[in-house]
Tab-separated table of C-alpha atoms in Angstrom:
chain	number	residue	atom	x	y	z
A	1	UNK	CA	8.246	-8.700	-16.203
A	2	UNK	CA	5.911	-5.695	-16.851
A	3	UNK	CA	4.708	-5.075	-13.403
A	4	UNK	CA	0.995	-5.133	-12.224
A	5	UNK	CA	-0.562	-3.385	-14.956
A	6	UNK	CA	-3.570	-1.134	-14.466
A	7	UNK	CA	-6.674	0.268	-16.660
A	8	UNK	CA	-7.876	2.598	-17.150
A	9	UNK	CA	-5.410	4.886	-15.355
A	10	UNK	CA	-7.789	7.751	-15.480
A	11	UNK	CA	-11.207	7.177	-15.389
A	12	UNK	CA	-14.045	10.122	-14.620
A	13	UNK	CA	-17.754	9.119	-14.667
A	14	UNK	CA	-20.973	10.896	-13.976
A	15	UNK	CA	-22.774	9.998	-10.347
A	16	UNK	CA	-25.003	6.656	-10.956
A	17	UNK	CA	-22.528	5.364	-13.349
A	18	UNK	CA	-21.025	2.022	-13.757
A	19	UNK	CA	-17.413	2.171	-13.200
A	20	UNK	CA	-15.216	-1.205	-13.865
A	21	UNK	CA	-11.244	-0.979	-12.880
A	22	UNK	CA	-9.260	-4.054	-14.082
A	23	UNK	CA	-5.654	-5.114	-13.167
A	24	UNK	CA	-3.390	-7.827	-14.245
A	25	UNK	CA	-1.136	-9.526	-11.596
A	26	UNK	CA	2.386	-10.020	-12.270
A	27	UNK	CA	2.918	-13.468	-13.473
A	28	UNK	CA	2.903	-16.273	-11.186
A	29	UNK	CA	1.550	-14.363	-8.534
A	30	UNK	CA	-1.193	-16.264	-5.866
A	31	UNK	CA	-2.017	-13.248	-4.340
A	32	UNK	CA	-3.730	-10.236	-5.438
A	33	UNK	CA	-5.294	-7.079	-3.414
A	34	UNK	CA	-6.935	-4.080	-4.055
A	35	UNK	CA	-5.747	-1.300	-2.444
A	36	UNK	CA	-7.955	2.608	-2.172
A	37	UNK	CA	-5.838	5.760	-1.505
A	38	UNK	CA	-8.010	9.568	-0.512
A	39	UNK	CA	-6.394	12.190	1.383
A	40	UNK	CA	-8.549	11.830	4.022
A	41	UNK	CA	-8.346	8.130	4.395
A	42	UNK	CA	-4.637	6.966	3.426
A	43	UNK	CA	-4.317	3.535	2.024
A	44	UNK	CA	-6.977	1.357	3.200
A	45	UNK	CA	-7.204	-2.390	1.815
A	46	UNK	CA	-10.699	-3.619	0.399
A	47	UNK	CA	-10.403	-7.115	-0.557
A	48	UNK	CA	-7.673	-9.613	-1.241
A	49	UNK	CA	-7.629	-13.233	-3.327
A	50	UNK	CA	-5.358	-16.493	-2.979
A	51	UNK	CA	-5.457	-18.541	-5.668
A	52	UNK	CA	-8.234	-16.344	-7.125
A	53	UNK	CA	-10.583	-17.048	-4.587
A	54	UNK	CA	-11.329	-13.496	-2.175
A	55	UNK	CA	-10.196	-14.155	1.255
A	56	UNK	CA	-10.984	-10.838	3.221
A	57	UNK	CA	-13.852	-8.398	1.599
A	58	UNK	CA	-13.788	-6.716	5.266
A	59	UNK	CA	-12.835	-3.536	3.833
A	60	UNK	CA	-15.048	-2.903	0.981
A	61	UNK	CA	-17.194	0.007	2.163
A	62	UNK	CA	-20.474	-1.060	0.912
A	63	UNK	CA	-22.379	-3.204	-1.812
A	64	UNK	CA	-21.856	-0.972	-4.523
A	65	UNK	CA	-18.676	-2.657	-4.764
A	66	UNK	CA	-17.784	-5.924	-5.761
A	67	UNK	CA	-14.675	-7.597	-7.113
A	68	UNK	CA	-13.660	-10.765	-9.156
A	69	UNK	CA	-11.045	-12.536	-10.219
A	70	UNK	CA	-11.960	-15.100	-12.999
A	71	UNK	CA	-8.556	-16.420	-13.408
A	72	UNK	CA	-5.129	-15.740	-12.352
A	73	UNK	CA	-4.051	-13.514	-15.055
A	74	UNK	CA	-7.223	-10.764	-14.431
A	75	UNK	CA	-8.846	-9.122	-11.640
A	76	UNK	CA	-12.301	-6.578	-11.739
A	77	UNK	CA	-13.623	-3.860	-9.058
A	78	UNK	CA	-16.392	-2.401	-10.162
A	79	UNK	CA	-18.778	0.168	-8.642
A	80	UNK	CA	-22.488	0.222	-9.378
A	81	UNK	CA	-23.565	2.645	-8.936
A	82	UNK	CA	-20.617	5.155	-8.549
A	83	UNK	CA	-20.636	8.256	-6.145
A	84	UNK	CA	-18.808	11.724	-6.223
A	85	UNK	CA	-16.730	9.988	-2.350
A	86	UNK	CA	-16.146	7.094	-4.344
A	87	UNK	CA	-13.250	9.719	-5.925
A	88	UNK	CA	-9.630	7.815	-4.732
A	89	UNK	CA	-6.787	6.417	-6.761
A	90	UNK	CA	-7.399	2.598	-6.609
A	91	UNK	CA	-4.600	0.070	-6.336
A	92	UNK	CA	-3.705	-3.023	-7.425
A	93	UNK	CA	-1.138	-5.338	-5.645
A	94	UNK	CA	-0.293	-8.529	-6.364
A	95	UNK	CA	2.784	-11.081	-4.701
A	96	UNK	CA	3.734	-14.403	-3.792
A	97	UNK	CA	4.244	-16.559	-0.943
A	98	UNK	CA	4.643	-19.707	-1.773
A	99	UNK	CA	7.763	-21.645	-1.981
A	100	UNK	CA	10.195	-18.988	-3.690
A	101	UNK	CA	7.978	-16.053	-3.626
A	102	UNK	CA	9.037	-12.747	-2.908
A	103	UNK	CA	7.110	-12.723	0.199
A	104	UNK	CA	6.109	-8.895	-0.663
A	105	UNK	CA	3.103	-6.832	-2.423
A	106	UNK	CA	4.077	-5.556	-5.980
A	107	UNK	CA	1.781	-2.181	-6.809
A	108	UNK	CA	0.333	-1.154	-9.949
A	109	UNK	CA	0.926	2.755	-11.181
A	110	UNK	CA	-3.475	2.672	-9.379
A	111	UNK	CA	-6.564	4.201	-11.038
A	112	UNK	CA	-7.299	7.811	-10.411
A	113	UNK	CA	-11.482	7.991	-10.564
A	114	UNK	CA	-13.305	10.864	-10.242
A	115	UNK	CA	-16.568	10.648	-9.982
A	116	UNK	CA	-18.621	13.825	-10.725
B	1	UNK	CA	-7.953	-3.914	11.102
B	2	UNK	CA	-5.630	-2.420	13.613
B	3	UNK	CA	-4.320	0.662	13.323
B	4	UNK	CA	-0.490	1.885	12.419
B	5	UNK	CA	0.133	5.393	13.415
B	6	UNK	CA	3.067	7.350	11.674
B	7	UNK	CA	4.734	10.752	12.241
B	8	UNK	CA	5.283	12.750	11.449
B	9	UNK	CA	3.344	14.255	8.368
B	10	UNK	CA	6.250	16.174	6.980
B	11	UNK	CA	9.294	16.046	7.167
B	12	UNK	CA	12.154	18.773	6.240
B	13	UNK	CA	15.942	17.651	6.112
B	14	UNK	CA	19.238	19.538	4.389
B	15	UNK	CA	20.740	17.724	1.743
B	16	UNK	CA	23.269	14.806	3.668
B	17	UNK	CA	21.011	15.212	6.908
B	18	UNK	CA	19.722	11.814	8.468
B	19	UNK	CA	15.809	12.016	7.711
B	20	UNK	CA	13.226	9.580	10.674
B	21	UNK	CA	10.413	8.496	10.263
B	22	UNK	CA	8.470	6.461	13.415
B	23	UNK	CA	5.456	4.077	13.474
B	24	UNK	CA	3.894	2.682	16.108
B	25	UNK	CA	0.931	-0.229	16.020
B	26	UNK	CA	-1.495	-1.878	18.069
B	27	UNK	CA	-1.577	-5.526	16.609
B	28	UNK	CA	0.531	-7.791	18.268
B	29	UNK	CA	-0.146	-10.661	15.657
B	30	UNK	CA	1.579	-7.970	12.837
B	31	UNK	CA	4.541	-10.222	11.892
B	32	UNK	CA	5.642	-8.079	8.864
B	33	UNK	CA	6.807	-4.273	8.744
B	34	UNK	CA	7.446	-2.795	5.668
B	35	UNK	CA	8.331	0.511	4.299
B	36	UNK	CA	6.751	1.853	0.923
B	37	UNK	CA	7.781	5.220	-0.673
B	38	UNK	CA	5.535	6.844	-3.128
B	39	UNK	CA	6.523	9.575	-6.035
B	40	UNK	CA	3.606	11.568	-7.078
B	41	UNK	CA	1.501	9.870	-9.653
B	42	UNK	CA	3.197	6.171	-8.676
B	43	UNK	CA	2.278	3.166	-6.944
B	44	UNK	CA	4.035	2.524	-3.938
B	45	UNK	CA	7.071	1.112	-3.890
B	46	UNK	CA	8.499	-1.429	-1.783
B	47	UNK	CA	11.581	-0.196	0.153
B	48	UNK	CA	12.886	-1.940	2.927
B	49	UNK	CA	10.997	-4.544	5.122
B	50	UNK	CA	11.424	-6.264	8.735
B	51	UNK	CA	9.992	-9.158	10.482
B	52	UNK	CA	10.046	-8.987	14.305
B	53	UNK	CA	12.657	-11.883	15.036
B	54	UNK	CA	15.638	-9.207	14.125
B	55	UNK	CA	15.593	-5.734	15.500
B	56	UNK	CA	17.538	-3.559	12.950
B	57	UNK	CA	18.073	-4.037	9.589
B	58	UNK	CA	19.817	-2.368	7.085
B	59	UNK	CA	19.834	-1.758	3.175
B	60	UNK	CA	22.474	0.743	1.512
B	61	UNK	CA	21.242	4.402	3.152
B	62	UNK	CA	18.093	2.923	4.560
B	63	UNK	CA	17.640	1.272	8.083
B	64	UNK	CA	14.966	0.056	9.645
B	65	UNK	CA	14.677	-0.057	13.337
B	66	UNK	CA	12.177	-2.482	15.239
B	67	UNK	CA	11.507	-2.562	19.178
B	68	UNK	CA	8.784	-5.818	19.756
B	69	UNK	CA	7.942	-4.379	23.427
B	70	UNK	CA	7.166	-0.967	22.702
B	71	UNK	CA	5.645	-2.072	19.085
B	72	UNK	CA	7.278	0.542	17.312
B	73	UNK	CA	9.424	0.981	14.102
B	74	UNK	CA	11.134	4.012	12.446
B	75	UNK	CA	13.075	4.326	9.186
B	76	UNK	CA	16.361	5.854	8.958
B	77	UNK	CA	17.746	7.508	5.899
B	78	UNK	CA	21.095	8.200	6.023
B	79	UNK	CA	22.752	11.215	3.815
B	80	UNK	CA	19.810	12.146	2.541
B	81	UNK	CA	19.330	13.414	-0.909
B	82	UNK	CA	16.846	15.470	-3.154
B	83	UNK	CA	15.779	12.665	-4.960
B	84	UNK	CA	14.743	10.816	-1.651
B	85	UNK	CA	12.003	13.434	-1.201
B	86	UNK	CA	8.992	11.500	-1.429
B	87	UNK	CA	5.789	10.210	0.661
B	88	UNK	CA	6.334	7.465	2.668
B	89	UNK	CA	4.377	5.133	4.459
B	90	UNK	CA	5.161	2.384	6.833
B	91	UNK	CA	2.596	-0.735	7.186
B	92	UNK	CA	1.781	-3.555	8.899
B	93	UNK	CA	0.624	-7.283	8.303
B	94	UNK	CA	0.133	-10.819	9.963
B	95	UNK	CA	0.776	-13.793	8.179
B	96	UNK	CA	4.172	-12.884	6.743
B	97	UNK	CA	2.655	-9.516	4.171
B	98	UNK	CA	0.082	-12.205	2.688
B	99	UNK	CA	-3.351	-10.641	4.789
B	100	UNK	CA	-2.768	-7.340	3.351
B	101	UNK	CA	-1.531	-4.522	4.848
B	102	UNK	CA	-2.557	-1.845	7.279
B	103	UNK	CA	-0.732	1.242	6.411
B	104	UNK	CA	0.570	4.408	8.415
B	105	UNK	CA	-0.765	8.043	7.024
B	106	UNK	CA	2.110	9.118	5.209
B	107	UNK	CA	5.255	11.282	5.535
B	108	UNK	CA	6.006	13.880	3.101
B	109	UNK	CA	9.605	14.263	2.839
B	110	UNK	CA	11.571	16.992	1.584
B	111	UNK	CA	15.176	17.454	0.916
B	112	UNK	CA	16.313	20.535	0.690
B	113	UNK	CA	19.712	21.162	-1.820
């Protein structure tokens, strides 16, 4: 399998911009997350799905940020509109727990946005 | 979520040295503890993981230890080597990993030859 794959995997946008990550789960996978990393902050989770449908959005910082996930081979976070803090490497996870899972989160190689 | 606190921030070990690393959390409905390590310009990667009805285990160089009462864990790597040097985090989840994970700060390890 190729892994969680991420794009863009550098991304750097003006303040006010529209900025869309996307990230394809490994195959098979139920769950998916979306994972933020800053220096200041760590690894902080925003939002996970099951079965594409978001279960926890308690750590999305604010409503410039929204995430989707259409079908199980494709997930979105976008920003609108973007800010210079909104600068982290953004993470994609994805893993299974159903019967025969892995019972673990796989990470992408993450986003690195700057936003100037 | 709960917090996971981690130390420390850096660590230095000689080459063949035993390198620890010790988290401690709040939640008592965490029911998942695993260790990532990161390479600069990676994902994290999983390492080793634990669930709280065992209270050691062990993979190759790398142990995880796990005390329920005093909600703490620590990773052990044994003969350590330059190309363990890395960041690593330890983190925390209920439902078995599938709620996501609250993660520790980070501990830069290096190795020295």
């Amino acid at each position: 399998d190729a892994g969680v794959i991420q794009s863009p995997r550098h991304e750097v946008t003006e303040m006010g911009q529209e900025v869309t990550l996307r990230c394809k789960p490994i195959s098979g996978h139920d769950y998916l997350f979306w994972y933020r990393q800053t220096m200041m902050r760590g690894l902080e989770l925003l939002i996970y799905f099951n079965n594409n449908v978001p279960i926890d959005d308690s750590g999305m910082p604010e409503d410039r940020f929204s995430a989707k996930m259409p079908n199980a081979s494709f997930s979105t976070l976008k920003i609108q509109p973007s800010e210079p803090r909104d600068s982290a490497v953004y993470f994609c996870a994805s893993g299974s727990w159903s019967r025969g899972g892995a019972d673990t989160q796989y990470f992408g190689p993450g986003t690195r946005l700057t936003v100037l | 979520q709960q917090q996971v606190k981690q130390s420390p921030q850096s660590l230095i070990v000689q080459k063949g040295g035993i390198s620890i690393i010790n988290c401690a959390y709040e939640n008592t409905a965490f029911d998942y503890f695993p260790w990532y390590q990161q390479f600069p310009g990676k994902g994290p990667a999983l390492l080793i993981a634990i669930r709280p009805d065992v209270s050691e285990k062990k993979e190759g160089r790398f142990t995880i230890s796990f005390n329920k009462s005093a909600k703490q864990f620590s990773l052990h790597i044994m003969d350590s080597q330059p190309g363990d040097s890395a960041t690593y985090f330890c983190a925390a989840s209920s439902g078995g990993g599938a709620d996501g994970l609250t993660f520790g700060k980070g501990t830069h390890l290096i190795i020295q030859p």
